[in-house]
XYZ file of C-alpha atoms in Angstrom:
490
model
C 10.726 152.617 132.612
C 11.612 155.925 133.777
C 11.191 158.000 130.617
C 14.000 158.511 127.988
C 14.214 159.434 124.735
C 15.998 157.507 122.041
C 18.534 160.101 121.877
C 19.478 159.892 125.709
C 19.544 156.036 125.407
C 22.225 156.689 122.373
C 24.213 158.762 124.636
C 24.381 156.358 127.425
C 24.996 153.348 125.236
C 27.392 155.151 122.832
C 25.090 154.186 120.293
C 24.122 155.705 116.836
C 20.390 156.977 115.956
C 18.659 155.451 112.666
C 18.021 159.016 111.887
C 18.391 162.700 113.413
C 14.451 162.669 114.092
C 14.817 159.707 116.016
C 16.347 161.435 118.918
C 13.203 163.074 120.371
C 11.191 159.584 120.627
C 10.009 158.980 124.110
C 10.418 155.461 125.474
C 8.054 155.170 128.511
C 6.833 151.711 128.553
C 8.293 148.506 129.267
C 11.612 147.710 128.181
C 11.450 144.041 126.563
C 13.635 141.178 124.785
C 10.542 139.396 123.877
C 8.347 141.205 121.198
C 5.505 139.607 122.455
C 5.567 141.404 125.696
C 5.737 144.692 124.178
C 3.225 147.560 124.911
C 2.805 151.336 124.231
C 6.058 153.153 124.433
C 7.924 150.140 124.713
C 11.836 149.560 123.944
C 12.801 146.464 122.015
C 15.867 144.984 122.849
C 16.756 142.880 119.889
C 19.107 140.253 121.262
C 20.833 137.605 119.067
C 20.438 134.258 120.902
C 21.499 130.438 120.259
C 18.237 129.522 118.261
C 16.718 133.005 117.225
C 17.913 136.297 115.903
C 15.695 139.150 117.967
C 15.832 141.549 114.869
C 13.580 139.171 112.985
C 10.756 140.049 115.379
C 11.075 144.005 115.245
C 8.063 144.318 113.232
C 6.162 142.343 115.715
C 7.272 144.527 118.534
C 6.292 147.467 116.428
C 2.707 146.069 116.102
C 2.459 145.450 119.678
C 3.270 149.100 120.623
C 6.882 149.364 120.847
C 8.422 152.847 119.627
C 12.166 151.898 119.325
C 14.888 149.523 119.470
C 17.934 148.764 120.681
C 20.045 146.854 117.938
C 23.355 145.651 116.350
C 21.728 146.032 112.702
C 19.268 148.080 111.304
C 15.702 147.158 111.253
C 13.176 148.947 108.986
C 10.103 148.655 111.481
C 11.419 150.996 114.137
C 13.367 153.937 114.974
C 16.484 152.637 116.647
C 19.826 152.976 118.407
C 22.546 151.358 116.798
C 25.401 149.793 119.171
C 28.198 147.276 118.782
C 27.222 144.987 121.370
C 23.564 144.919 122.499
C 24.311 143.227 125.997
C 27.038 146.035 127.046
C 24.589 148.703 125.876
C 21.698 147.061 127.751
C 24.057 147.126 130.730
C 24.948 150.628 130.176
C 21.250 151.726 130.150
C 20.437 149.959 133.159
C 23.387 151.412 135.021
C 22.707 154.908 134.225
C 18.983 154.585 135.399
C 20.205 153.496 138.701
C 23.061 156.511 138.873
C 20.552 158.890 138.031
C 18.254 157.998 140.827
C 20.291 158.986 144.049
C 17.270 158.040 146.661
C 17.243 154.587 145.496
C 18.628 151.682 147.644
C 19.676 148.900 145.584
C 19.638 145.658 147.516
C 21.650 142.302 145.751
C 20.653 138.947 146.839
C 22.891 135.736 145.884
C 23.341 132.391 147.363
C 23.293 128.719 146.332
C 19.425 128.287 147.179
C 16.836 130.494 148.489
C 17.159 133.406 146.404
C 14.101 133.499 144.787
C 12.045 133.281 148.012
C 14.369 135.840 149.992
C 14.021 138.250 146.873
C 10.192 137.791 147.124
C 10.346 138.233 151.167
C 12.225 141.319 150.638
C 9.648 142.943 148.243
C 6.894 142.416 150.502
C 8.767 143.750 153.673
C 10.196 146.937 151.975
C 6.774 147.852 150.506
C 6.008 149.189 153.981
C 8.934 151.512 153.542
C 8.412 152.959 150.021
C 7.679 151.708 146.366
C 9.828 148.590 145.810
C 10.588 146.618 142.459
C 12.253 143.249 142.331
C 12.871 140.645 139.748
C 10.229 138.740 138.313
C 10.392 134.914 139.432
C 14.106 134.193 138.995
C 15.201 136.920 136.187
C 18.561 136.761 137.876
C 20.970 136.862 134.700
C 22.952 139.511 132.624
C 19.654 139.803 130.910
C 16.936 139.656 133.412
C 18.796 141.935 135.888
C 18.686 144.965 133.558
C 15.049 143.977 132.183
C 14.413 144.482 136.148
C 16.032 147.916 136.395
C 14.339 149.148 133.568
C 11.123 148.657 135.337
C 12.056 151.593 137.727
C 9.884 154.210 138.104
C 10.748 157.916 139.327
C 9.194 157.342 142.548
C 11.067 153.614 143.320
C 12.849 153.481 146.326
C 14.005 149.937 146.546
C 15.347 147.837 143.770
C 15.723 144.251 145.097
C 17.888 142.632 142.747
C 18.149 138.436 142.589
C 21.961 137.631 141.348
C 22.691 134.252 139.584
C 26.247 133.022 138.821
C 27.443 130.176 136.700
C 31.129 131.032 137.061
C 33.604 133.568 138.713
C 33.022 137.174 137.802
C 29.118 136.737 137.064
C 28.176 138.272 140.588
C 30.757 141.270 139.963
C 29.588 142.007 136.514
C 25.970 142.230 137.972
C 27.087 144.412 140.752
C 29.353 146.791 138.709
C 25.876 147.043 136.551
C 23.842 148.067 139.455
C 25.739 149.452 142.335
C 23.963 147.831 145.326
C 24.067 149.345 148.623
C 23.153 146.189 150.510
C 24.478 142.607 149.735
C 22.653 139.169 151.076
C 24.661 136.438 150.822
C 22.564 133.363 151.848
C 24.564 130.219 151.444
C 27.173 128.377 149.619
C 25.829 124.900 149.034
C 26.241 122.260 146.488
C 24.104 123.454 143.475
C 26.303 124.325 140.597
C 29.454 121.940 141.719
C 29.644 120.439 138.296
C 30.413 123.831 136.760
C 32.522 125.596 140.079
C 34.139 122.239 140.949
C 34.181 123.068 144.853
C 32.347 124.661 147.409
C 35.257 126.878 147.894
C 34.899 128.219 144.300
C 31.114 128.731 144.665
C 32.144 130.730 147.878
C 34.564 133.003 145.892
C 31.653 133.577 143.159
C 29.026 134.504 145.898
C 31.716 136.854 147.760
C 32.074 139.224 144.953
C 28.638 140.574 146.331
C 30.096 141.726 149.475
C 33.157 142.869 147.857
C 31.130 145.289 145.674
C 29.703 147.082 148.623
C 30.311 150.806 149.367
C 31.337 152.328 152.627
C 28.280 152.591 154.396
C 26.453 150.059 153.024
C 25.437 146.597 154.468
C 26.776 142.923 154.117
C 23.943 140.367 155.069
C 25.949 137.009 155.924
C 24.674 133.823 157.135
C 26.563 132.937 160.377
C 25.603 129.352 160.110
C 27.363 128.737 156.577
C 31.147 128.573 157.315
C 31.824 129.971 153.904
C 29.774 132.821 154.155
C 30.241 134.152 157.774
C 33.921 134.900 157.108
C 33.403 136.755 153.774
C 35.289 140.164 153.962
C 32.976 143.287 152.639
C 34.379 146.149 151.225
C 35.918 148.409 153.568
C 33.583 150.758 155.739
C 30.410 148.282 155.080
C 28.313 147.394 158.157
C 27.944 143.698 158.710
C 24.967 142.100 160.093
C 24.775 138.198 160.422
C 22.010 135.964 160.477
C 21.355 132.408 161.574
C 20.192 130.130 164.522
C 23.746 130.020 166.149
C 25.199 132.195 168.929
C 26.977 134.385 166.068
C 24.022 135.868 164.488
C 22.911 139.374 165.168
C 19.467 138.612 163.828
C 18.612 135.347 165.128
C 15.751 132.493 165.207
C 15.115 130.564 168.325
C 12.856 128.046 169.196
C 12.121 126.750 165.769
C 9.164 124.504 165.320
C 7.612 123.167 162.130
C 3.678 122.495 162.379
C 1.646 119.734 161.166
C 1.064 121.538 158.346
C 4.935 122.147 157.141
C 4.614 125.846 158.275
C 7.580 127.175 160.352
C 7.373 129.507 163.498
C 10.370 130.883 165.462
C 11.174 133.475 167.842
C 13.066 136.439 165.887
C 15.551 138.161 167.991
C 17.440 141.716 167.279
C 19.568 143.043 169.950
C 17.559 143.125 173.141
C 14.239 142.302 171.715
C 12.310 139.095 170.707
C 9.081 138.454 168.969
C 7.478 135.204 167.608
C 7.005 134.778 163.989
C 4.981 132.086 162.447
C 5.385 131.848 158.463
C 3.020 131.161 155.602
C 5.459 129.559 153.287
C 6.480 125.735 153.782
C 9.427 124.229 154.888
C 12.049 124.626 157.548
C 14.484 126.485 155.265
C 12.320 129.346 154.905
C 13.489 130.388 158.359
C 16.855 131.235 157.081
C 15.215 133.139 153.964
C 13.043 135.297 156.451
C 16.275 136.186 158.883
C 17.908 137.424 155.565
C 15.161 139.728 154.549
C 14.472 140.483 158.353
C 18.102 141.968 158.705
C 17.871 143.886 155.505
C 14.465 145.435 156.755
C 15.794 146.055 160.158
C 18.677 147.856 159.121
C 16.530 150.129 156.729
C 14.608 151.410 159.951
C 11.896 149.128 159.947
C 10.818 148.399 163.719
C 11.278 144.585 164.924
C 7.285 144.214 165.182
C 6.808 145.616 161.942
C 9.273 143.166 160.383
C 7.405 140.412 162.318
C 4.077 141.641 161.119
C 5.088 141.460 157.628
C 6.749 138.119 157.583
C 3.866 136.661 159.052
C 1.722 137.758 156.484
C 4.230 137.432 153.479
C 2.908 134.631 151.015
C 4.739 132.914 148.024
C 5.347 134.874 145.044
C 7.000 132.777 142.511
C 5.975 129.284 140.843
C 7.047 125.992 141.988
C 8.723 126.658 145.464
C 6.826 124.325 148.226
C 3.751 125.283 145.907
C 0.676 123.465 147.934
C -2.139 122.540 145.945
C -5.436 120.828 147.652
C -7.345 118.691 145.173
C -10.964 117.926 145.694
C -9.993 114.328 146.743
C -8.150 115.474 149.798
C -4.797 114.610 147.952
C -2.216 117.272 148.766
C 0.313 118.214 146.089
C 3.331 119.976 147.155
C 5.362 121.041 144.066
C 8.835 122.097 144.654
C 10.457 121.233 141.235
C 11.721 124.558 140.220
C 15.134 123.705 141.364
C 16.735 121.116 143.389
C 19.948 120.551 145.350
C 21.117 118.460 148.240
C 20.434 121.130 150.594
C 16.885 122.045 149.425
C 16.037 118.195 149.060
C 16.672 117.535 152.479
C 14.428 120.134 153.730
C 11.682 119.096 151.509
C 11.825 115.338 152.595
C 11.802 116.520 156.232
C 8.852 118.839 155.485
C 7.125 115.888 154.397
C 8.053 113.523 157.054
C 6.716 116.097 159.764
C 3.440 116.530 157.602
C 2.524 112.844 157.686
C 0.890 112.855 160.757
C -1.384 115.704 161.409
C -3.608 115.843 164.465
C -2.314 112.460 165.683
C -3.447 110.632 162.385
C -1.599 109.525 159.605
C -1.504 110.446 155.838
C 0.394 108.167 153.371
C 3.377 110.295 152.369
C 4.636 109.915 148.544
C 7.813 111.636 147.471
C 8.042 111.927 143.420
C 11.916 112.575 142.875
C 13.830 113.573 139.995
C 17.332 114.468 138.982
C 19.187 117.188 140.895
C 21.417 118.688 137.786
C 25.063 120.000 137.899
C 26.079 118.182 141.115
C 29.232 116.843 139.490
C 31.160 113.943 140.325
C 29.485 113.548 143.571
C 26.195 113.274 141.881
C 25.232 109.659 141.898
C 26.220 109.581 145.932
C 24.052 112.532 146.448
C 21.155 110.895 144.683
C 21.536 107.657 146.645
C 21.541 110.111 149.922
C 18.345 111.614 148.827
C 16.608 108.299 148.453
C 18.497 107.387 151.724
C 16.801 110.342 153.416
C 13.538 109.777 152.057
C 13.628 106.271 153.849
C 14.719 107.767 157.332
C 12.103 110.456 156.942
C 9.461 107.813 157.315
C 8.168 108.330 153.671
C 5.708 105.843 152.639
C 6.240 105.637 148.766
C 9.204 107.053 146.725
C 8.792 107.411 142.782
C 12.110 107.687 141.206
C 11.621 109.631 137.934
C 13.953 109.214 134.794
C 16.280 106.562 133.450
C 19.457 108.126 134.439
C 21.928 106.460 136.741
C 20.897 109.151 139.171
C 17.337 108.309 139.379
C 18.701 104.711 139.882
C 20.593 105.980 143.228
C 17.660 107.654 144.484
C 15.465 104.392 144.037
C 18.630 102.449 145.526
C 19.124 104.643 148.584
C 15.374 104.549 149.269
C 14.793 100.797 149.069
C 18.024 100.338 151.367
C 19.581 97.694 148.457
C 20.315 97.624 144.914
C 19.125 100.020 142.476
C 15.796 98.720 140.744
C 15.913 98.585 137.152
C 13.612 100.707 135.162
C 10.431 99.007 134.197
C 9.768 98.422 130.540
C 6.017 99.716 130.969
C 5.390 101.377 134.335
C 1.850 101.132 134.005
C 1.649 97.752 132.599
C -1.009 95.559 134.795
C -1.230 98.751 137.112
C 1.440 100.201 139.373
C 3.559 97.601 141.680
C 6.521 98.450 143.593
C 9.962 97.249 142.233
C 11.994 96.844 145.419
C 10.673 96.476 149.227
C 13.165 95.848 151.701
C 12.152 95.217 155.397
C 9.089 96.630 157.222
C 10.421 100.106 157.608
C 11.272 100.739 153.779
C 8.873 102.839 151.423
C 7.574 101.082 148.577
C 10.093 102.274 145.672
C 8.930 102.879 141.976
C 10.975 103.807 138.933
C 9.142 105.724 136.192
C 11.572 106.082 132.994
C 9.886 109.411 132.207
C 7.573 111.998 133.321
C 4.715 110.911 131.212
C 5.339 107.299 132.849
C 5.300 108.923 136.273
C 2.232 110.530 135.679
C 0.401 107.304 134.512
C 2.044 105.620 137.455
C 0.677 107.874 139.719
C -3.123 108.408 138.173
C -3.428 104.774 139.349
C -1.426 104.993 142.634
C -2.991 108.221 144.331
C -5.575 107.483 147.029
C -7.886 109.898 148.831
C -6.046 111.803 151.467
C -2.406 111.408 150.030
C 0.238 113.889 150.584
C 2.622 114.101 147.517
C 6.230 115.853 146.974
C 7.579 116.711 143.612
C 10.964 117.640 143.601
C 13.542 117.726 141.111
C 15.553 120.416 139.118
C 14.091 122.647 136.620
C 15.580 120.922 133.693
C 14.114 117.504 134.925
C 10.744 118.760 134.143
C 8.833 117.364 137.315
C 7.102 120.962 137.972
C 5.033 120.122 134.780
C 3.939 116.598 136.313
C 3.122 118.666 139.676
C 1.029 120.708 137.647
C -0.785 117.818 135.955
C -1.329 116.371 139.499
C -2.804 119.347 141.173
C -5.264 119.989 138.054
C -8.817 120.464 139.727
C -6.924 121.633 142.885
C -7.116 124.727 144.641
C -3.588 126.737 144.661
C -2.673 128.579 147.973
């Protein structure tokens, strides 16, 4: 963190010091909410969660090097700042670090999908323009965002903040805390429909970022998304639209997906165009790249520089089209951090394209788990996912879980009634529970992640191409890790 004394922290948070002598204690190390992550010079933020009271771990934080704490009740192990509400104090501390950094440019990124990858791309692009800080992984909540802000250093020039939303007002809260000058709204999809109720409500939540921008700021909007392209930023903010259609200022033309699943396209801006070949898998990476490019172009990076850095950008966060090559020739694509109908469609299409490299044909296996938080359309959307797997020419579909949604995946893939979950998926070796017609994939059901692992250990053959796809809560990312053991991550 930019060095601050406990006295300064008490002033910006409205807190009280544990003792007058605590005012001079200097915090110049990481700010943490997990005592295990504390280090020399750390500030420990003692949050009270659903399952644990962070005040109980103050001694552990002190032992790891923390020099102070932000608390709602006294602790004996560390000098502290006592506040009424740790979250609001944490937000106030983060806001003060930003307002005290006048040269800092804050970039917010939100959307139903693609936030983390776009944030990672932006971090790799903007590093070419100056020191840059971005969220680690998907730390995009009311806790993750101030944790990211507290990683600022005096020389930081760009702060990239992924902003998640579980309801109306969440993005607005994060924007008020962080004062973004640039806001990128990627899309309004089906993720979290169960919580928001409609795409329109999701759109209202995402629009809060554009509405928070200052005069002279920039709204980066998806021209190909009907609910995003018409968002109205705050008065005086510039707008750059990205996409593949004619309404885009930053446009992708001649998009292709190669036999390894990597997209290429012509990146066009104003009167210039340059070819880009990405090292990130999946056609959906084109839109993410365009959004990142729009920000970099507005900040002054030339088009050739943008293209060069995009072509060199590599995956930076786990479980997002993460590719592993095993010694036995099996390729595992672990895309099980999150899932919604849009990302499921892109992943299946990528798998379908990859099935015939160099004119040959690899057996493709889609291991599909539940897409969570889809609301009343959940069963229909899962059946459609199975249907898409069938239409993409996937050879084998393994539907994981004993839920109605998993049954719908299997039914859609088989083109017939939903297969029952077998009592013991591994009994007698794997056997398909449904086969319908010569074009249908083999369809298997596995009641659990462990059952799926047992099934696949018998099923996989040399040279197979395997996609593992589900929402984070379904746990298939761990199955993907087990399948990839012994392989080389790239």
